Structure formats: structure tokens, C-alpha cells
């Protein structure tokens, strides 16, 4: 079974450099030895949290958990205490892998990337939960998305097929290691297919240009910054594929990448709950604004508001649903929410509005809810931020929205009502309680929030 060897090239390929982060490298044999030493420390735990800094220790930790069959819970390195406490409590993580911090309530296991163990672990079943990845909803605190080894493997294999991803590729990116894009595609994909990974720590145009890769991953904000730096973008012309995902790629950025590198970017679409499901192909059409067709094994369908199937004519809008082996196994401790997002026949309701044309090409048009914001490719729930703001002295009401932004796609703006002497200090409050990328970029104090006759805030009037 393919999925039983989730990290197949790492465990059975010839020894060569596996991962380089910030200039420091581990060969496959050394990564396996160091990760096995982690597995020795965590084996038997029900779940283990990983302080997912952009460092080799994160890769060693996650691989160690996978070897031992222990679900890994990646945590943003700048998670504030409110977010961290919730994730640790909800996941019941028993250990923390990585650098310690003052607000930890569980034992810290330091990760030594120079440690080696030769212990051997049984190949885990495909049903085993590999990762519990926390992601924002429209309201409340982030939910733990349970991802099985089967789901990860199915998505990665579908993408390898679409992109002709082989050991001859050198993968380059600098994305965070606590989300699907950077961790699943960007690390586990490289270890599954045996392409060396160069992680640039930060996804800057200069670092991408210097890395000499063949396959590059970025969110639209990264590509928008790349095309603004002409010398960097021209040096990416030698790459085989530039791949964009996690948010809509603006048409001018697509066009500039095409013009300045000589080839159009690959766009692909996914979610924490479904992994990556739809993509354009290395050998297929690349159409600006469109994300391609379902990868092998994945099915999609569009529902109209009335619940019937929408026409695939490239114009009729519908709610996108996904079926197939890449789906998650539910939200941890939250069967009601899981049931609410699934259809009776086992498809996942993405919350995205899309059109599909008669060739099966998909275009993501927007989201059903204004309360899920995508900023810099990060998914951020308005409710989570409003909750933090409302707990601050003087804040009587709060409404958080995403407004269009050339760099970030959407920029978080908080509207607050109350007696607030220092509105900008509210930005730091959110950065410290949740995480830095969830901070509003702007706080606007207003006399009242626009409400309808029922008293519901009309967020459409704020964006
Ligand atoms: C600023 N900073 C503050 C601060 N204000 N720190 C604390 N408190 C404050 N009030 C500091 C930050 O710490 C940071 O410092 C610096 O300012 C810049 O922070 P930023 O503005 O947040 O970074 P920016 O450069 O704007 O980030 C852009 C970006 C980032 C593209 C690099 O948004 C990013 O990495 N996005 C990727 C998101 C992603 O991977 N999503 C995938 C989800 S999976 P310093 O020193 O650290 O620079 C998914 C599925 C799929 O969607 O389909 O892929
Ligand atoms: P996340 O759970 O963080 O992975 O965010 C998933 C959401 O990101 C999806 O539901 C989409 O709204 C959005 N998304 C991902 N990829 C794309 C893309 N290529 N184009 C448009 N939106 C995307």
C-alpha cells in the first residue's frame, strides 16, 4: 500500500541531502537517525505538540512522530498564550517537541538534530492519524483537523502525477511549517518523492532566487513580491514549475510571472480539511484565475443554493463539495461540527463558491462566509479576533473584516465601538494572545456598527 510508506523515499531511497533549512542540511540517513531518536522519546504518547519553527528540528520532530505512529500537532512558533493553551488542552498533547517556553504546561522534550537511533518501527496503518492541524473557523477557537496517513499520501500522489514531481526536482519554499502548504506539500512531499528540499526560512524573492530549485511553492503574496523584484524573478526562469496556492492568485501576478519567467505558474487549490484536491497540470493548460481539475482519486461537485447540481458551464456559481480519499477524519472532539460540514453521502462542504467549465476546469470565486478571512495565505476567523478584542477594557462592540489588499489579498481590519484610548495597542493584544499573523493591520474606532433590523452586524458595509 503506497500510503503505508508515507515517507517512502526517506526510508528506502539512496542516501543524499534530504533537507536544508537556513543553510543547515541533513542527509536522509541523518534525518532518519535523528527522527528515530525522537520516535524513541515519544512512542506511546496519544499526541505530541511540535513547536514548528522554520528549522531542521521541526522536520526531525514531525518525522519522529510519524515513525512512532504518534499524531503530531504543529504549533505556530509565535502562538500566543490563548491560542497555545487552547491547542494543548484540546489536543491533549502529552509532550512538547522543540524549544521550551514559559507558558507550557506539558513536559518539553528538546530535539537534538545530532542524535541518532537505529531502532526500527513498524510501518503504521494508513488509518493512523498523522497530523492534527489547527485551523480557524468563522467563530470560536481553532479546530483540530485530523489528517490520516492515507489522506496525506493520496493528495501527495495526485499532485506528483499532476506535476511530474520526481527525485530529480529540487523543491524550494520558505512557508510556515504548521500548515498544509509548507508542511504537508513542502516537507512530507519532498520526503515521499525524494526531491531535496531547500527551505529559505522566510519566503523572500532574494532567497527564492538564490536557491537554484526546479520546483517552487508560494502563496500569492510571495509571488506578488517576487514579480515586484525583477532581478529575482528573472532568475526563476530556469525553474521547471512555479506553483501558487492557498489563496487566489491575482491575474496581473499570473501574467507578470508568465512574462518574466517565460512560463505560466501552476495553480492548485486545497484546504486543511481536504489537503490539496484540484490543480493545473505540468503538461496541461494553465489559465489565469483558474485552479485546474481534480487530482487523481478526488471528485468534486457544485451545488446550487436550492441544493441541485449546478451546470458545468463555466458561469453557474455553486457551493463546492469534495469527495475522495484526501478528506480529513473529522474535527477533534467536535463530532457536531464535523457532521455539519459533511453531506449525508460523505462529501465535504468546502464553504467555497466556484464555477466549473465543460472541460472540468475549476475557478474559485469566493467564500460563502465573510467571517473566514485569507490574509497572506493564512486562514483567519473573524470571531476568534473579535473574542479577544471584546475582552479588552473599554471595547463595547467589535467587528472584524477582511478588506481587499494588493499585497496580502485581504487585510484584517477591526472596527470597534467604545472608549478606547489607544486603538493601535489592540493590534498588539491580538498578536500576543493569538499569533502575529492574526493581528489586525488597522483598528478603526466608530460610533456604532451597521446593523440590520434584527440587530445583526452588516459586515458587507464594512469591507
Ligand atoms: C509586526 N510584527 C509584529 C507586530 N507587527 N510582531 C508582533 N506584534 C506586532 N504587532 C512583525 C512580525 O513578527 C514579523 O517579524 C514582521 O513583523 C512581519 O510580519 P508579517 O507582516 O506578518 O509578515 P509578512 O511579511 O507580511 O508575511 C507575508 C508572508 C506570510 C507571505 C511571508 O503571510 C506567510 O508566510 N504566509 C504563508 C501562509 C501559509 O502558508 N498558508 C497556507 C495555509 S494551508 P519577523 O522578524 O518575523 O519578520 C492552505 C491550503 C492550501 O491554505 O491550499 O495551501
Ligand atoms: P486553509 O484551510 O488554510 O488551507 O484554507 C483553505 C482555503 O483557502 C480554501 O477554502 C480557499 O478558500 C482558499 N484557497 C486555497 N487555495 C486556493 C486557490 N488556489 N485559489 C483560491 N482560494 C484558495
mmCIF file of C-alpha atoms in Angstrom, residues 216-345:
data_model
loop_
_atom_site.group_PDB
_atom_site.id
_atom_site.type_symbol
_atom_site.label_atom_id
_atom_site.label_comp_id
_atom_site.label_asym_id
_atom_site.label_seq_id
_atom_site.Cartn_x
_atom_site.Cartn_y
_atom_site.Cartn_z
ATOM 1 C CA UNK A 216 8.942 26.365 -6.127
ATOM 2 C CA UNK A 217 5.948 26.749 -3.797
ATOM 3 C CA UNK A 218 4.479 30.077 -2.721
ATOM 4 C CA UNK A 219 1.284 31.770 -1.604
ATOM 5 C CA UNK A 220 0.075 34.650 -3.840
ATOM 6 C CA UNK A 221 1.633 37.256 -1.516
ATOM 7 C CA UNK A 222 5.012 35.633 -2.114
ATOM 8 C CA UNK A 223 4.551 35.640 -5.900
ATOM 9 C CA UNK A 224 3.331 39.221 -5.845
ATOM 10 C CA UNK A 225 6.530 40.217 -4.021
ATOM 11 C CA UNK A 226 8.627 38.105 -6.414
ATOM 12 C CA UNK A 227 7.278 39.811 -9.535
ATOM 13 C CA UNK A 228 7.981 43.195 -7.968
ATOM 14 C CA UNK A 229 11.677 42.268 -7.746
ATOM 15 C CA UNK A 230 12.742 41.992 -11.359
ATOM 16 C CA UNK A 231 16.202 40.523 -10.893
ATOM 17 C CA UNK A 232 14.892 37.791 -8.584
ATOM 18 C CA UNK A 233 12.001 36.849 -10.810
ATOM 19 C CA UNK A 234 14.217 36.578 -13.883
ATOM 20 C CA UNK A 235 16.488 34.114 -12.122
ATOM 21 C CA UNK A 236 13.476 31.837 -11.567
ATOM 22 C CA UNK A 237 13.156 31.385 -15.329
ATOM 23 C CA UNK A 238 15.313 28.262 -15.088
ATOM 24 C CA UNK A 239 12.860 26.549 -12.730
ATOM 25 C CA UNK A 240 10.594 23.809 -14.045
ATOM 26 C CA UNK A 241 7.441 24.810 -12.139
ATOM 27 C CA UNK A 242 6.363 27.762 -10.018
ATOM 28 C CA UNK A 243 3.326 26.685 -8.000
ATOM 29 C CA UNK A 244 0.842 29.027 -6.331
ATOM 30 C CA UNK A 245 -1.866 28.144 -3.845
ATOM 31 C CA UNK A 246 -3.664 28.823 -0.548
ATOM 32 C CA UNK A 247 -5.440 31.940 -1.873
ATOM 33 C CA UNK A 248 -6.455 33.471 -5.223
ATOM 34 C CA UNK A 249 -3.500 34.450 -7.418
ATOM 35 C CA UNK A 250 -4.240 37.942 -8.821
ATOM 36 C CA UNK A 251 -4.377 37.963 -12.619
ATOM 37 C CA UNK A 252 -1.625 40.624 -13.004
ATOM 38 C CA UNK A 253 0.715 38.494 -10.885
ATOM 39 C CA UNK A 254 -0.015 35.433 -13.032
ATOM 40 C CA UNK A 255 0.651 37.477 -16.182
ATOM 41 C CA UNK A 256 3.876 39.010 -14.869
ATOM 42 C CA UNK A 257 5.226 35.642 -13.724
ATOM 43 C CA UNK A 258 4.476 34.304 -17.186
ATOM 44 C CA UNK A 259 6.095 37.250 -18.963
ATOM 45 C CA UNK A 260 9.190 37.469 -16.775
ATOM 46 C CA UNK A 261 9.990 33.747 -16.421
ATOM 47 C CA UNK A 262 8.692 32.510 -19.753
ATOM 48 C CA UNK A 263 6.236 30.063 -18.230
ATOM 49 C CA UNK A 264 2.878 30.469 -16.542
ATOM 50 C CA UNK A 265 2.535 29.395 -12.909
ATOM 51 C CA UNK A 266 0.729 26.252 -11.814
ATOM 52 C CA UNK A 267 -2.283 27.000 -9.605
ATOM 53 C CA UNK A 268 -3.721 24.490 -7.216
ATOM 54 C CA UNK A 269 -6.492 24.577 -4.617
ATOM 55 C CA UNK A 270 -6.941 22.909 -1.251
ATOM 56 C CA UNK A 271 -7.910 23.138 2.387
ATOM 57 C CA UNK A 272 -6.726 21.856 5.717
ATOM 58 C CA UNK A 273 -9.743 19.511 5.770
ATOM 59 C CA UNK A 274 -9.241 18.121 2.253
ATOM 60 C CA UNK A 275 -5.500 18.568 1.679
ATOM 61 C CA UNK A 276 -4.857 19.658 -1.927
ATOM 62 C CA UNK A 277 -7.513 18.467 -4.340
ATOM 63 C CA UNK A 278 -7.547 20.456 -7.578
ATOM 64 C CA UNK A 279 -4.635 21.563 -9.751
ATOM 65 C CA UNK A 280 -3.500 22.514 -13.190
ATOM 66 C CA UNK A 281 -1.058 20.016 -14.692
ATOM 67 C CA UNK A 282 2.551 20.387 -15.726
ATOM 68 C CA UNK A 283 1.578 19.153 -19.190
ATOM 69 C CA UNK A 284 -1.825 20.875 -19.328
ATOM 70 C CA UNK A 285 -3.485 24.221 -19.773
ATOM 71 C CA UNK A 286 -2.637 26.990 -17.274
ATOM 72 C CA UNK A 287 -5.397 29.584 -17.277
ATOM 73 C CA UNK A 288 -5.096 32.737 -15.159
ATOM 74 C CA UNK A 289 -7.679 32.742 -12.345
ATOM 75 C CA UNK A 290 -8.496 29.042 -12.700
ATOM 76 C CA UNK A 291 -7.145 26.252 -10.492
ATOM 77 C CA UNK A 292 -7.497 23.270 -12.845
ATOM 78 C CA UNK A 293 -9.111 19.849 -12.425
ATOM 79 C CA UNK A 294 -9.399 17.340 -9.578
ATOM 80 C CA UNK A 295 -6.227 15.325 -8.985
ATOM 81 C CA UNK A 296 -6.356 11.521 -9.361
ATOM 82 C CA UNK A 297 -8.806 9.942 -6.918
ATOM 83 C CA UNK A 298 -10.574 13.198 -5.969
ATOM 84 C CA UNK A 299 -14.130 14.085 -7.013
ATOM 85 C CA UNK A 300 -15.792 17.489 -6.921
ATOM 86 C CA UNK A 301 -19.343 18.706 -7.383
ATOM 87 C CA UNK A 302 -21.154 22.026 -7.286
ATOM 88 C CA UNK A 303 -24.484 22.615 -5.542
ATOM 89 C CA UNK A 304 -26.796 25.498 -6.235
ATOM 90 C CA UNK A 305 -28.476 27.327 -3.348
ATOM 91 C CA UNK A 306 -31.531 25.136 -3.895
ATOM 92 C CA UNK A 307 -29.398 22.013 -3.460
ATOM 93 C CA UNK A 308 -29.453 20.743 -7.052
ATOM 94 C CA UNK A 309 -26.255 20.124 -9.013
ATOM 95 C CA UNK A 310 -25.057 23.275 -10.796
ATOM 96 C CA UNK A 311 -24.344 23.252 -14.526
ATOM 97 C CA UNK A 312 -20.691 22.915 -15.507
ATOM 98 C CA UNK A 313 -20.778 25.750 -17.991
ATOM 99 C CA UNK A 314 -18.042 27.981 -16.602
ATOM 100 C CA UNK A 315 -20.624 30.503 -15.392
ATOM 101 C CA UNK A 316 -23.075 28.971 -12.949
ATOM 102 C CA UNK A 317 -21.990 29.562 -9.371
ATOM 103 C CA UNK A 318 -22.241 26.737 -6.862
ATOM 104 C CA UNK A 319 -21.052 25.608 -3.471
ATOM 105 C CA UNK A 320 -18.038 23.367 -3.950
ATOM 106 C CA UNK A 321 -18.068 19.907 -2.353
ATOM 107 C CA UNK A 322 -15.165 17.448 -2.330
ATOM 108 C CA UNK A 323 -15.180 13.655 -2.135
ATOM 109 C CA UNK A 324 -12.466 11.014 -2.075
ATOM 110 C CA UNK A 325 -9.516 9.698 -0.103
ATOM 111 C CA UNK A 326 -7.897 13.039 0.772
ATOM 112 C CA UNK A 327 -10.665 14.036 3.213
ATOM 113 C CA UNK A 328 -9.915 14.538 6.916
ATOM 114 C CA UNK A 329 -11.198 12.206 9.641
ATOM 115 C CA UNK A 330 -13.147 14.923 11.434
ATOM 116 C CA UNK A 331 -12.559 17.775 13.861
ATOM 117 C CA UNK A 332 -11.041 16.509 17.091
ATOM 118 C CA UNK A 333 -13.565 16.466 19.981
ATOM 119 C CA UNK A 334 -16.179 18.055 17.743
ATOM 120 C CA UNK A 335 -18.453 15.491 16.061
ATOM 121 C CA UNK A 336 -21.291 18.033 15.719
ATOM 122 C CA UNK A 337 -19.140 20.436 13.719
ATOM 123 C CA UNK A 338 -17.787 17.549 11.640
ATOM 124 C CA UNK A 339 -21.310 16.374 10.854
ATOM 125 C CA UNK A 340 -22.372 19.903 9.934
ATOM 126 C CA UNK A 341 -19.614 20.180 7.320
ATOM 127 C CA UNK A 342 -20.241 16.766 5.733
ATOM 128 C CA UNK A 343 -23.093 15.788 3.416
ATOM 129 C CA UNK A 344 -25.126 12.653 4.110
ATOM 130 C CA UNK A 345 -23.249 10.821 1.365
#
